[in-house]
Amino acid sequence: MTDTATFDLLVLGGGMSYVGAIRAAQLGLTVGVVERDALGGTCLNRGCIPSKALLETADLLHRVTEQGAEFGLSGSEAIGLDYSALATRRDAIVDKHVRGVEFLLKKNKVTVLHGSGVLSGPTSVRVSGGESGDVDASGTDLILATGSAPRSLPGLEPDGERIITSDEALKRGSVPRSVTIVGAGAIGVEWASLYRDFGAEVTLVEFLDRIVPLEDPDVSRELSRVFRKRGIATHTASTIDPETIRRTDEGLAFTITAREGDGRTEHASELILVAVGRRPLTEGIGLEAIDGLRTERGYVIVDDHMRTGVPHLYAIGDIVPGFALAHVASHEAVVAAETIAGHDPEPVRMDLMPRVTFCRPQIASVGLTEAEAAEQGREVKVGSFPFRALGKATIVGEVDGFAKMVADAGTGLLLGAHIIGPHAGDLLAEPTLARLVEATAAEIAMSVHAHPTLTEVLAEAALAVDGAAIHV
Ligand SMILES: Cc1cc2nc3c(=O)[nH]c(=O)nc-3n(C[C@H](O)[C@H](O)[C@H](O)COP(=O)(O)OP(=O)(O)OC[C@H]3O[C@@H](n4cnc5c(N)ncnc54)[C@H](O)[C@@H]3O)c2cc1C
């Protein structure tokens, strides 16, 4: 028997959309969320949270074993990794936060329909195959939020054993002896960093000319330098020739070929980890039946309030163009919820979105790079300051990296900030707020930064925009 359920707002996909579901409930709407797997989606179960749990141990291990003696900790070199204890901690963290999301949805009286959903109209979903049974659910409005899955390359399709994606890497119970990572974007360099700290031989293969190709080129250069120092081999402008892959007793043997010319390197590793980006999960959910819905390369096209153009139908997160990041998805979900509830939230702006990559050294950026500003025909002035010159960085024992600020040449308005170094992700909050309130580099410098803190790197970089940095 098929049940029916009606809501003011129905959400298809219970990943980061849960934040918007709660916001809508706070604003007085009845809300239903359809989820076929665990609540919290990729971020909580297969992405941000478990990967950062591993990275935290990687950092701790590095600090204790490689820096412990210098910090006065005797016997620290002998400390090793217990991967099964780490996996237990990783899973406990995920579990705790999935239960937290379940609790918050319940507290806000959001109904969760457990099962797979297919659109039966712009604001209705047929749910089946889960513990909620068969349900015809509908809403006055609907938010599509079905997320994304790893992409692969022809000939490098994951087999779950020797050729894997981040999904399988996260489930593994041990560290490979050696790994070749294809793709040096955020996910690729995070795995390179953590596997290296765990003692694996790591090779990074990137098709474009530099690693972290979406970041400022100075950041790519600094990461390359530090990765080289850490023993991570990097092949840029290169790819694995899938025709050459063969299984060996130890894993896989293959050829890394240069993108141009005839450079070839014979290589072997236990695993290939494919980290070439994500594809929106928009097939098989009934989109083709919705008249007037615009999609491009699988992405649902929306305006800056997440409206699809089909009345009452919204979309958020990894299925829409823009940065595929958890906080972007949850912010978009809140904007959609508030719009649906009749409020007039500020539009979503990608140029205000912070981006963090949790390799070591960490990378964080917001707004325009110098090159992007130039492409837009803007005249800029740039200031940069190295962590090496900062007392706190010396105390922390992490002196690689810098902060770089890009400001409008005429007004001094902060256009972008790019940080590579210790706690870069946390440091990014200040330039992100500065971008929102349209602060100038001079105003960032004018705001007094406590001493000794890593935040001083921002004040000095802001001073450097006008050639006035003190400690260089
Ligand atoms: C390894 C890795 C590390 C990452 N690290 C970070 C990070 O540090 N910081 C960051 O900001 N972002 C990170 N991300 C990206 C982040 O996880 C995503 O941007 C975010 O999860 C997108 O949220 P979403 O709600 O759009 O999609 P998802 O989180 O993927 O949620 C979609 C949900 O919809 C469900 N669903 C799909 N189809 C159906 C259906 N037909 N019926 C019912 N349910 C359905 C899925 O089961 C899923 O739960 C990482 C991603 C990966 C893979």
Short mmCIF file of C-alpha atoms and ligand atoms in Angstrom, two decimals:
data_model
loop_
_atom_site.label_atom_id
_atom_site.label_comp_id
_atom_site.label_asym_id
_atom_site.label_seq_id
_atom_site.Cartn_x
_atom_site.Cartn_y
_atom_site.Cartn_z
CA MET A 1 0.00 0.00 0.00
CA THR A 2 1.27 3.47 -0.83
CA ASP A 3 1.06 6.13 1.88
CA THR A 4 0.78 9.81 1.15
CA ALA A 5 2.51 12.65 2.95
CA THR A 6 2.18 16.39 2.32
CA PHE A 7 4.41 19.18 3.54
CA ASP A 8 4.96 22.88 2.97
CA LEU A 9 8.49 21.98 1.91
CA LEU A 10 9.77 18.66 0.63
CA VAL A 11 13.53 18.09 0.25
CA LEU A 12 14.94 15.35 -1.97
CA GLY A 13 18.29 14.30 -0.51
CA GLY A 14 19.25 14.68 3.14
CA GLY A 15 22.89 15.80 2.91
CA MET A 16 23.77 19.42 3.72
CA SER A 17 20.17 20.33 2.85
CA TYR A 18 19.34 19.40 6.45
CA VAL A 19 20.45 22.92 7.45
CA GLY A 20 17.83 24.46 5.15
CA ALA A 21 15.22 21.97 6.40
CA ILE A 22 15.82 23.17 9.96
CA ARG A 23 15.73 26.82 8.89
CA ALA A 24 12.40 26.27 7.10
CA ALA A 25 10.99 24.56 10.20
CA GLN A 26 12.18 27.49 12.33
CA LEU A 27 10.23 29.77 9.99
CA GLY A 28 7.06 27.77 10.61
CA LEU A 29 6.96 25.44 7.59
CA THR A 30 6.16 21.73 7.80
CA VAL A 31 9.14 19.93 6.25
CA GLY A 32 9.80 16.44 4.89
CA VAL A 33 13.26 15.15 3.87
CA VAL A 34 13.71 12.08 1.64
CA GLU A 35 17.00 10.24 2.23
CA ARG A 36 18.04 6.82 0.96
CA ASP A 37 21.20 6.48 3.01
CA ALA A 38 22.56 8.09 6.17
CA LEU A 39 21.59 11.69 6.95
CA GLY A 40 24.36 14.23 6.50
CA GLY A 41 25.24 12.93 3.03
CA THR A 42 28.74 12.93 1.57
CA CYS A 43 30.14 15.52 3.98
CA LEU A 44 29.31 13.64 7.14
CA ASN A 45 29.64 10.06 5.91
CA ARG A 46 32.16 10.00 3.05
CA GLY A 47 33.73 13.45 2.88
CA CYS A 48 34.67 16.35 5.12
CA ILE A 49 34.23 14.76 8.52
CA PRO A 50 35.87 11.30 8.17
CA SER A 51 38.69 12.64 5.97
CA LYS A 52 39.48 15.43 8.43
CA ALA A 53 39.47 12.92 11.29
CA LEU A 54 42.24 11.02 9.45
CA LEU A 55 44.09 14.24 8.63
CA GLU A 56 44.02 15.28 12.29
CA THR A 57 45.83 12.08 13.27
CA ALA A 58 48.25 12.57 10.37
CA ASP A 59 49.13 16.02 11.70
CA LEU A 60 49.44 14.80 15.26
CA LEU A 61 51.68 11.93 14.20
CA HIS A 62 53.88 14.27 12.18
CA ARG A 63 54.17 16.73 15.03
CA VAL A 64 55.00 14.12 17.63
CA THR A 65 57.33 11.87 15.63
CA GLU A 66 59.09 14.46 13.49
CA GLN A 67 59.00 17.51 15.73
CA GLY A 68 58.61 15.97 19.20
CA ALA A 69 62.31 15.80 20.01
CA GLU A 70 62.83 19.44 19.02
CA PHE A 71 59.84 20.37 21.22
CA GLY A 72 61.43 18.52 24.15
CA LEU A 73 59.35 15.33 24.06
CA SER A 74 61.66 12.40 24.66
CA GLY A 75 60.92 9.02 23.06
CA SER A 76 58.48 10.58 20.62
CA GLU A 77 60.23 9.21 17.49
CA ALA A 78 59.15 5.71 18.51
CA ILE A 79 55.42 6.50 18.48
CA GLY A 80 53.57 4.64 15.71
CA LEU A 81 50.17 4.54 14.03
CA ASP A 82 47.41 2.17 15.17
CA TYR A 83 45.18 2.41 12.10
CA SER A 84 42.39 0.29 13.56
CA ALA A 85 42.13 2.62 16.59
CA LEU A 86 42.12 5.55 14.19
CA ALA A 87 39.35 3.91 12.11
CA THR A 88 37.32 3.40 15.30
CA ARG A 89 37.73 7.09 16.16
CA ARG A 90 36.87 8.13 12.58
CA ASP A 91 33.67 6.04 12.65
CA ALA A 92 32.70 7.24 16.14
CA ILE A 93 33.02 10.88 15.02
CA VAL A 94 30.84 10.21 11.96
CA ASP A 95 28.29 8.31 14.02
CA LYS A 96 28.09 11.02 16.67
CA HIS A 97 27.42 13.72 14.11
CA VAL A 98 24.93 11.67 12.05
CA ARG A 99 23.02 11.12 15.28
CA GLY A 100 23.31 14.84 15.96
CA VAL A 101 21.63 15.62 12.62
CA GLU A 102 18.87 13.06 13.34
CA PHE A 103 18.34 14.70 16.74
CA LEU A 104 18.20 18.24 15.32
CA LEU A 105 15.71 17.26 12.60
CA LYS A 106 13.52 15.53 15.17
CA LYS A 107 13.75 18.48 17.54
CA ASN A 108 12.58 20.77 14.74
CA LYS A 109 9.77 18.36 13.81
CA VAL A 110 11.18 17.64 10.36
CA THR A 111 9.87 14.32 9.02
CA VAL A 112 12.49 12.03 7.50
CA LEU A 113 11.25 9.62 4.83
CA HIS A 114 13.80 6.83 4.51
CA GLY A 115 13.96 5.54 0.96
CA SER A 116 14.94 6.38 -2.58
CA GLY A 117 13.04 9.23 -4.18
CA VAL A 118 12.09 9.88 -7.79
CA LEU A 119 10.27 13.05 -8.84
CA SER A 120 6.72 12.41 -9.95
CA GLY A 121 6.18 16.12 -10.62
CA PRO A 122 7.97 19.41 -9.86
CA THR A 123 6.99 19.26 -6.19
CA SER A 124 6.22 15.60 -5.60
CA VAL A 125 8.36 12.52 -5.02
CA ARG A 126 7.66 8.82 -5.06
CA VAL A 127 9.61 7.24 -2.21
CA SER A 128 10.37 3.53 -2.14
CA GLY A 129 12.89 0.88 -1.17
CA GLY A 130 13.60 2.06 2.38
CA GLU A 131 12.22 1.65 5.85
CA SER A 132 9.47 4.24 5.25
CA GLY A 133 7.96 1.92 2.61
CA ASP A 134 6.17 3.32 -0.45
CA VAL A 135 5.16 6.95 0.00
CA ASP A 136 3.76 9.52 -2.42
CA ALA A 137 5.18 12.67 -0.85
CA SER A 138 4.49 16.21 -1.98
CA GLY A 139 5.29 19.74 -0.94
CA THR A 140 4.05 23.18 -1.83
CA ASP A 141 7.73 23.74 -2.64
CA LEU A 142 10.54 21.28 -3.28
CA ILE A 143 14.33 21.52 -2.91
CA LEU A 144 16.45 19.14 -4.98
CA ALA A 145 19.62 18.22 -3.10
CA THR A 146 20.82 14.83 -4.32
CA GLY A 147 24.53 15.68 -4.18
CA SER A 148 27.39 14.16 -6.12
CA ALA A 149 29.56 11.08 -6.64
CA PRO A 150 33.24 10.65 -7.60
CA ARG A 151 34.11 11.02 -11.27
CA SER A 152 36.41 8.55 -12.96
CA LEU A 153 38.43 8.56 -16.19
CA PRO A 154 38.17 6.09 -19.09
CA GLY A 155 40.37 3.11 -18.25
CA LEU A 156 40.64 4.22 -14.63
CA GLU A 157 37.21 3.07 -13.50
CA PRO A 158 37.40 2.13 -9.81
CA ASP A 159 37.42 -1.60 -9.07
CA GLY A 160 37.21 -0.94 -5.33
CA GLU A 161 40.43 -2.84 -4.75
CA ARG A 162 43.45 -1.56 -6.70
CA ILE A 163 41.84 1.45 -8.39
CA ILE A 164 39.82 3.36 -5.84
CA THR A 165 38.18 6.73 -5.18
CA SER A 166 37.96 8.67 -1.92
CA ASP A 167 34.84 6.60 -1.08
CA GLU A 168 36.83 3.36 -0.90
CA ALA A 169 39.93 5.05 0.54
CA LEU A 170 37.86 6.18 3.51
CA LYS A 171 36.62 2.67 4.16
CA ARG A 172 40.05 1.02 4.04
CA GLY A 173 41.37 -0.43 7.27
CA SER A 174 45.06 0.03 6.49
CA VAL A 175 47.61 2.31 4.86
CA PRO A 176 48.94 1.23 1.45
CA ARG A 177 52.73 0.94 1.05
CA SER A 178 52.51 3.10 -2.04
CA VAL A 179 49.80 5.04 -3.80
CA THR A 180 49.54 7.03 -7.00
CA ILE A 181 46.92 9.76 -6.81
CA VAL A 182 45.44 10.97 -10.07
CA GLY A 183 44.22 14.56 -9.69
CA ALA A 184 45.85 17.20 -7.51
CA GLY A 185 42.77 19.20 -6.56
CA ALA A 186 41.60 19.52 -2.96
CA ILE A 187 40.72 15.85 -2.43
CA GLY A 188 43.88 14.58 -4.19
CA VAL A 189 46.33 16.70 -2.20
CA GLU A 190 44.57 15.96 1.10
CA TRP A 191 45.03 12.21 0.50
CA ALA A 192 48.62 12.77 -0.67
CA SER A 193 49.37 14.66 2.53
CA LEU A 194 47.79 12.18 4.91
CA TYR A 195 49.10 9.03 3.23
CA ARG A 196 52.60 10.52 3.26
CA ASP A 197 52.34 11.27 6.98
CA PHE A 198 51.22 7.66 7.49
CA GLY A 199 54.41 6.47 5.77
CA ALA A 200 53.19 5.60 2.26
CA GLU A 201 55.20 6.40 -0.86
CA VAL A 202 53.02 8.94 -2.63
CA THR A 203 53.02 10.03 -6.27
CA LEU A 204 50.70 12.76 -7.52
CA VAL A 205 49.73 12.93 -11.19
CA GLU A 206 48.00 16.10 -12.41
CA PHE A 207 46.85 16.77 -15.97
CA LEU A 208 47.12 20.55 -15.64
CA ASP A 209 50.35 22.51 -15.32
CA ARG A 210 50.30 22.82 -11.54
CA ILE A 211 48.92 21.18 -8.42
CA VAL A 212 45.87 22.78 -6.73
CA PRO A 213 45.18 24.43 -10.10
CA LEU A 214 42.21 26.44 -8.83
CA GLU A 215 44.37 28.26 -6.29
CA ASP A 216 46.64 31.26 -6.81
CA PRO A 217 49.79 30.10 -8.69
CA ASP A 218 52.00 31.27 -5.79
CA VAL A 219 50.09 28.87 -3.54
CA SER A 220 50.59 26.00 -6.00
CA ARG A 221 54.31 26.76 -6.09
CA GLU A 222 54.62 26.78 -2.31
CA LEU A 223 52.68 23.53 -1.94
CA SER A 224 54.86 21.90 -4.61
CA ARG A 225 57.97 23.02 -2.75
CA VAL A 226 56.75 21.65 0.58
CA PHE A 227 55.44 18.41 -0.95
CA ARG A 228 58.85 17.90 -2.61
CA LYS A 229 60.51 18.42 0.77
CA ARG A 230 58.10 15.88 2.29
CA GLY A 231 59.03 13.30 -0.37
CA ILE A 232 55.80 13.42 -2.37
CA ALA A 233 56.64 12.90 -6.06
CA THR A 234 54.64 15.12 -8.39
CA HIS A 235 54.07 14.79 -12.16
CA THR A 236 52.21 17.80 -13.54
CA ALA A 237 50.99 18.14 -17.16
CA SER A 238 50.87 14.34 -17.07
CA THR A 239 48.47 11.46 -17.01
CA ILE A 240 48.43 7.69 -16.51
CA ASP A 241 48.16 5.83 -19.80
CA PRO A 242 45.27 3.44 -19.02
CA GLU A 243 46.39 1.05 -21.79
CA THR A 244 49.57 0.30 -19.86
CA ILE A 245 48.01 -0.63 -16.50
CA ARG A 246 48.72 -4.21 -15.49
CA ARG A 247 48.32 -6.07 -12.24
CA THR A 248 51.38 -7.30 -10.43
CA ASP A 249 51.87 -9.21 -7.17
CA GLU A 250 52.51 -5.91 -5.41
CA GLY A 251 49.69 -3.93 -7.00
CA LEU A 252 49.75 -2.13 -10.34
CA ALA A 253 52.39 -1.20 -12.90
CA PHE A 254 51.75 1.51 -15.49
CA THR A 255 53.20 4.38 -17.48
CA ILE A 256 52.87 8.03 -16.57
CA THR A 257 52.94 10.05 -19.81
CA ALA A 258 53.52 13.73 -20.35
CA ARG A 259 50.48 15.60 -21.69
CA GLU A 260 52.61 16.98 -24.51
CA GLY A 261 55.76 15.52 -26.06
CA ASP A 262 56.90 11.97 -25.49
CA GLY A 263 57.95 11.96 -21.83
CA ARG A 264 57.17 8.57 -20.25
CA THR A 265 57.89 7.23 -16.76
CA GLU A 266 57.40 3.59 -15.84
CA HIS A 267 55.80 3.43 -12.42
CA ALA A 268 54.32 0.95 -9.95
CA SER A 269 52.23 1.32 -6.83
CA GLU A 270 49.95 -0.73 -4.65
CA LEU A 271 46.97 1.50 -5.39
CA ILE A 272 45.73 4.16 -7.76
CA LEU A 273 43.44 6.67 -6.10
CA VAL A 274 41.37 8.55 -8.67
CA ALA A 275 40.55 12.07 -7.42
CA VAL A 276 39.50 13.87 -10.59
CA GLY A 277 36.45 15.65 -9.21
CA ARG A 278 32.79 14.88 -8.62
CA ARG A 279 29.75 14.55 -10.89
CA PRO A 280 26.28 15.76 -9.94
CA LEU A 281 23.85 12.96 -9.04
CA THR A 282 20.99 14.02 -11.24
CA GLU A 283 20.35 10.89 -13.31
CA GLY A 284 17.51 8.58 -12.40
CA ILE A 285 15.65 11.06 -10.21
CA GLY A 286 12.98 11.98 -12.74
CA LEU A 287 14.37 15.36 -13.86
CA GLU A 288 13.58 14.63 -17.51
CA ALA A 289 9.86 14.67 -16.66
CA ILE A 290 9.99 18.26 -15.40
CA ASP A 291 9.04 20.72 -18.14
CA GLY A 292 11.21 23.80 -18.34
CA LEU A 293 13.98 22.58 -16.03
CA ARG A 294 17.39 23.67 -17.34
CA THR A 295 20.41 21.44 -16.91
CA GLU A 296 23.95 21.77 -18.24
CA ARG A 297 26.41 18.83 -18.14
CA GLY A 298 24.19 17.26 -15.49
CA TYR A 299 24.04 20.35 -13.26
CA VAL A 300 20.70 21.97 -12.46
CA ILE A 301 20.75 25.65 -13.39
CA VAL A 302 19.49 28.02 -10.68
CA ASP A 303 19.40 31.77 -9.98
CA ASP A 304 21.06 33.40 -6.98
CA HIS A 305 18.13 32.41 -4.72
CA MET A 306 18.38 28.76 -5.85
CA ARG A 307 15.20 28.94 -7.99
CA THR A 308 15.26 26.60 -10.98
CA GLY A 309 12.81 28.64 -13.03
CA VAL A 310 10.17 25.93 -12.62
CA PRO A 311 7.67 27.39 -10.15
CA HIS A 312 8.19 26.10 -6.57
CA LEU A 313 11.23 23.98 -7.55
CA TYR A 314 14.64 24.83 -6.04
CA ALA A 315 18.04 23.12 -6.14
CA ILE A 316 21.12 23.41 -3.90
CA GLY A 317 24.53 21.92 -3.24
CA ASP A 318 26.73 19.78 -5.44
CA ILE A 319 24.04 19.44 -8.14
CA VAL A 320 24.21 23.16 -8.98
CA PRO A 321 27.18 24.99 -10.53
CA GLY A 322 29.58 26.69 -8.12
CA PHE A 323 31.96 25.44 -5.46
CA ALA A 324 31.12 21.85 -4.43
CA LEU A 325 31.66 22.47 -0.73
CA ALA A 326 29.60 21.61 2.32
CA HIS A 327 29.23 25.15 3.67
CA VAL A 328 28.25 26.38 0.20
CA ALA A 329 25.52 23.71 0.05
CA SER A 330 24.18 24.52 3.52
CA HIS A 331 24.25 28.27 2.85
CA GLU A 332 22.35 27.73 -0.41
CA ALA A 333 19.83 25.55 1.45
CA VAL A 334 19.20 28.34 3.97
CA VAL A 335 18.75 30.92 1.19
CA ALA A 336 16.30 28.56 -0.57
CA ALA A 337 14.39 27.92 2.68
CA GLU A 338 14.12 31.62 3.52
CA THR A 339 13.01 32.46 -0.02
CA ILE A 340 10.35 29.74 0.14
CA ALA A 341 9.17 31.07 3.51
CA GLY A 342 8.58 34.47 1.90
CA HIS A 343 11.68 36.21 3.23
CA ASP A 344 14.11 38.16 1.07
CA PRO A 345 17.57 36.78 1.88
CA GLU A 346 20.74 38.20 0.35
CA PRO A 347 21.60 36.39 -2.90
CA VAL A 348 24.19 33.60 -2.91
CA ARG A 349 27.57 34.92 -4.09
CA MET A 350 30.38 32.54 -5.00
CA ASP A 351 32.88 35.41 -4.68
CA LEU A 352 32.24 35.42 -0.92
CA MET A 353 32.64 31.67 -0.41
CA PRO A 354 35.63 30.51 1.64
CA ARG A 355 37.55 27.46 0.36
CA VAL A 356 39.85 25.33 2.49
CA THR A 357 42.09 22.39 1.59
CA PHE A 358 43.27 20.45 4.62
CA CYS A 359 46.64 19.17 3.40
CA ARG A 360 49.79 20.25 5.22
CA PRO A 361 50.43 23.11 4.83
CA GLN A 362 46.74 24.01 4.80
CA ILE A 363 45.39 26.16 2.00
CA ALA A 364 42.58 28.68 2.31
CA SER A 365 41.25 31.25 -0.09
CA VAL A 366 38.38 33.62 -0.72
CA GLY A 367 37.62 35.92 -3.64
CA LEU A 368 39.80 36.60 -6.65
CA THR A 369 43.35 35.52 -7.38
CA GLU A 370 45.68 38.12 -8.86
CA ALA A 371 45.28 36.51 -12.30
CA GLU A 372 41.47 36.37 -12.07
CA ALA A 373 41.37 40.04 -11.09
CA ALA A 374 43.55 40.87 -14.13
CA GLU A 375 41.25 38.80 -16.39
CA GLN A 376 38.38 40.98 -15.17
CA GLY A 377 40.38 44.03 -16.22
CA ARG A 378 40.92 45.20 -12.64
CA GLU A 379 44.07 46.97 -11.56
CA VAL A 380 45.29 45.47 -8.34
CA LYS A 381 47.92 45.88 -5.68
CA VAL A 382 49.17 42.81 -3.87
CA GLY A 383 50.74 42.20 -0.46
CA SER A 384 52.21 39.02 0.83
CA PHE A 385 53.80 38.02 4.14
CA PRO A 386 55.63 34.78 5.06
CA PHE A 387 54.77 32.76 8.19
CA ARG A 388 58.53 32.36 8.64
CA ALA A 389 58.73 35.96 9.91
CA LEU A 390 56.05 35.46 12.55
CA GLY A 391 56.89 34.69 16.19
CA LYS A 392 53.85 32.48 16.68
CA ALA A 393 54.62 30.37 13.58
CA THR A 394 58.09 29.71 14.97
CA ILE A 395 56.55 28.72 18.31
CA VAL A 396 54.05 26.41 16.57
CA GLY A 397 56.92 24.98 14.51
CA GLU A 398 55.26 25.52 11.14
CA VAL A 399 56.94 28.23 9.15
CA ASP A 400 56.18 27.25 5.54
CA GLY A 401 53.71 29.36 3.60
CA PHE A 402 52.39 32.89 3.49
CA ALA A 403 49.28 35.05 3.36
CA LYS A 404 48.65 37.05 0.21
CA MET A 405 46.07 39.79 -0.22
CA VAL A 406 44.81 41.10 -3.53
CA ALA A 407 43.27 44.59 -3.33
CA ASP A 408 41.83 47.05 -5.81
CA ALA A 409 44.62 49.42 -6.84
CA GLY A 410 42.43 52.52 -6.56
CA THR A 411 40.16 51.92 -3.57
CA GLY A 412 42.16 49.34 -1.62
CA LEU A 413 39.04 47.14 -1.42
CA LEU A 414 40.00 43.56 -0.57
CA LEU A 415 39.31 41.41 -3.65
CA GLY A 416 40.87 38.16 -2.54
CA ALA A 417 42.94 36.49 0.16
CA HIS A 418 45.12 33.40 -0.27
CA ILE A 419 46.74 31.67 2.66
CA ILE A 420 48.98 28.63 2.76
CA GLY A 421 50.33 27.66 6.15
CA PRO A 422 49.36 26.66 9.69
CA HIS A 423 45.64 26.92 10.53
CA ALA A 424 44.98 28.66 7.20
CA GLY A 425 41.35 27.49 7.31
CA ASP A 426 40.68 29.18 10.63
CA LEU A 427 42.56 32.33 9.59
CA LEU A 428 40.34 32.67 6.53
CA ALA A 429 37.33 33.82 8.60
CA GLU A 430 38.70 37.35 8.84
CA PRO A 431 39.24 38.02 5.10
CA THR A 432 35.91 36.31 4.39
CA LEU A 433 34.14 38.77 6.68
CA ALA A 434 36.22 41.60 5.21
CA ARG A 435 34.95 40.65 1.74
CA LEU A 436 31.34 40.61 2.98
CA VAL A 437 31.52 44.05 4.60
CA GLU A 438 33.64 45.42 1.74
CA ALA A 439 36.61 46.28 3.93
CA THR A 440 39.86 47.58 2.51
CA ALA A 441 43.29 46.05 3.10
CA ALA A 442 44.12 49.17 5.13
CA GLU A 443 41.15 48.49 7.43
CA ILE A 444 42.34 44.92 8.01
CA ALA A 445 45.76 46.31 8.91
CA MET A 446 44.18 48.96 11.15
CA SER A 447 42.32 46.33 13.18
CA VAL A 448 44.71 45.35 15.98
CA HIS A 449 45.75 41.69 15.85
CA ALA A 450 46.71 40.08 19.16
CA HIS A 451 50.31 39.04 19.71
CA PRO A 452 51.63 36.40 19.43
CA THR A 453 48.98 34.85 17.17
CA LEU A 454 48.95 33.47 13.65
CA THR A 455 46.39 36.18 12.76
CA GLU A 456 49.26 38.67 12.62
CA VAL A 457 50.13 37.20 9.21
CA LEU A 458 46.92 38.81 7.93
CA ALA A 459 47.70 42.23 9.38
CA GLU A 460 51.21 42.12 7.89
CA ALA A 461 49.97 40.93 4.47
CA ALA A 462 47.41 43.75 4.52
CA LEU A 463 50.17 46.24 5.40
CA ALA A 464 52.29 44.76 2.60
CA VAL A 465 49.59 45.75 0.09
CA ASP A 466 50.81 49.33 0.59
CA GLY A 467 54.44 48.35 1.06
CA ALA A 468 54.24 48.88 4.83
CA ALA A 469 54.80 45.41 6.34
CA ILE A 470 56.96 45.72 9.44
CA HIS A 471 58.63 42.37 10.01
CA VAL A 472 60.29 41.82 6.63
C1 LIG B 1 36.62 13.10 0.35
C2 LIG B 1 35.82 14.39 0.40
C3 LIG B 1 36.22 15.39 1.28
C4 LIG B 1 35.50 16.56 1.34
N1 LIG B 1 35.92 17.52 2.21
C5 LIG B 1 35.24 18.68 2.30
C6 LIG B 1 35.65 19.68 3.22
O1 LIG B 1 36.63 19.51 3.96
N2 LIG B 1 34.94 20.82 3.29
C7 LIG B 1 33.86 21.04 2.48
O2 LIG B 1 33.25 22.11 2.57
N3 LIG B 1 33.44 20.11 1.59
C8 LIG B 1 34.11 18.94 1.49
N4 LIG B 1 33.67 17.98 0.61
C9 LIG B 1 32.51 18.29 -0.26
C10 LIG B 1 31.19 18.10 0.51
O3 LIG B 1 31.15 16.81 1.05
C11 LIG B 1 30.02 18.31 -0.45
O4 LIG B 1 30.17 19.56 -1.09
C12 LIG B 1 28.70 18.32 0.29
O5 LIG B 1 28.50 17.09 0.94
C13 LIG B 1 27.55 18.59 -0.70
O6 LIG B 1 26.33 18.54 -0.04
P1 LIG B 1 25.00 18.12 -0.82
O7 LIG B 1 23.91 18.19 0.21
O8 LIG B 1 24.88 18.87 -2.07
O9 LIG B 1 25.24 16.60 -1.25
P2 LIG B 1 25.48 15.31 -0.40
O10 LIG B 1 26.17 15.61 0.85
O11 LIG B 1 26.12 14.34 -1.34
O12 LIG B 1 24.03 14.82 -0.02
C14 LIG B 1 23.12 14.33 -0.96
C15 LIG B 1 22.24 13.31 -0.28
O13 LIG B 1 21.17 12.96 -1.16
C16 LIG B 1 20.94 11.58 -1.04
N5 LIG B 1 20.26 11.14 -2.26
C17 LIG B 1 20.74 11.21 -3.53
N6 LIG B 1 19.83 10.77 -4.40
C18 LIG B 1 18.75 10.39 -3.66
C19 LIG B 1 17.49 9.86 -4.00
N7 LIG B 1 17.15 9.64 -5.26
N8 LIG B 1 16.62 9.59 -3.00
C20 LIG B 1 16.95 9.82 -1.70
N9 LIG B 1 18.13 10.35 -1.33
C21 LIG B 1 19.02 10.63 -2.30
C22 LIG B 1 22.30 10.97 -0.84
O14 LIG B 1 22.21 9.70 -0.23
C23 LIG B 1 22.97 12.01 0.05
O15 LIG B 1 22.80 11.70 1.41
C24 LIG B 1 34.35 16.77 0.53
C25 LIG B 1 33.94 15.76 -0.34
C26 LIG B 1 34.66 14.58 -0.40
C27 LIG B 1 34.19 13.49 -1.33
#
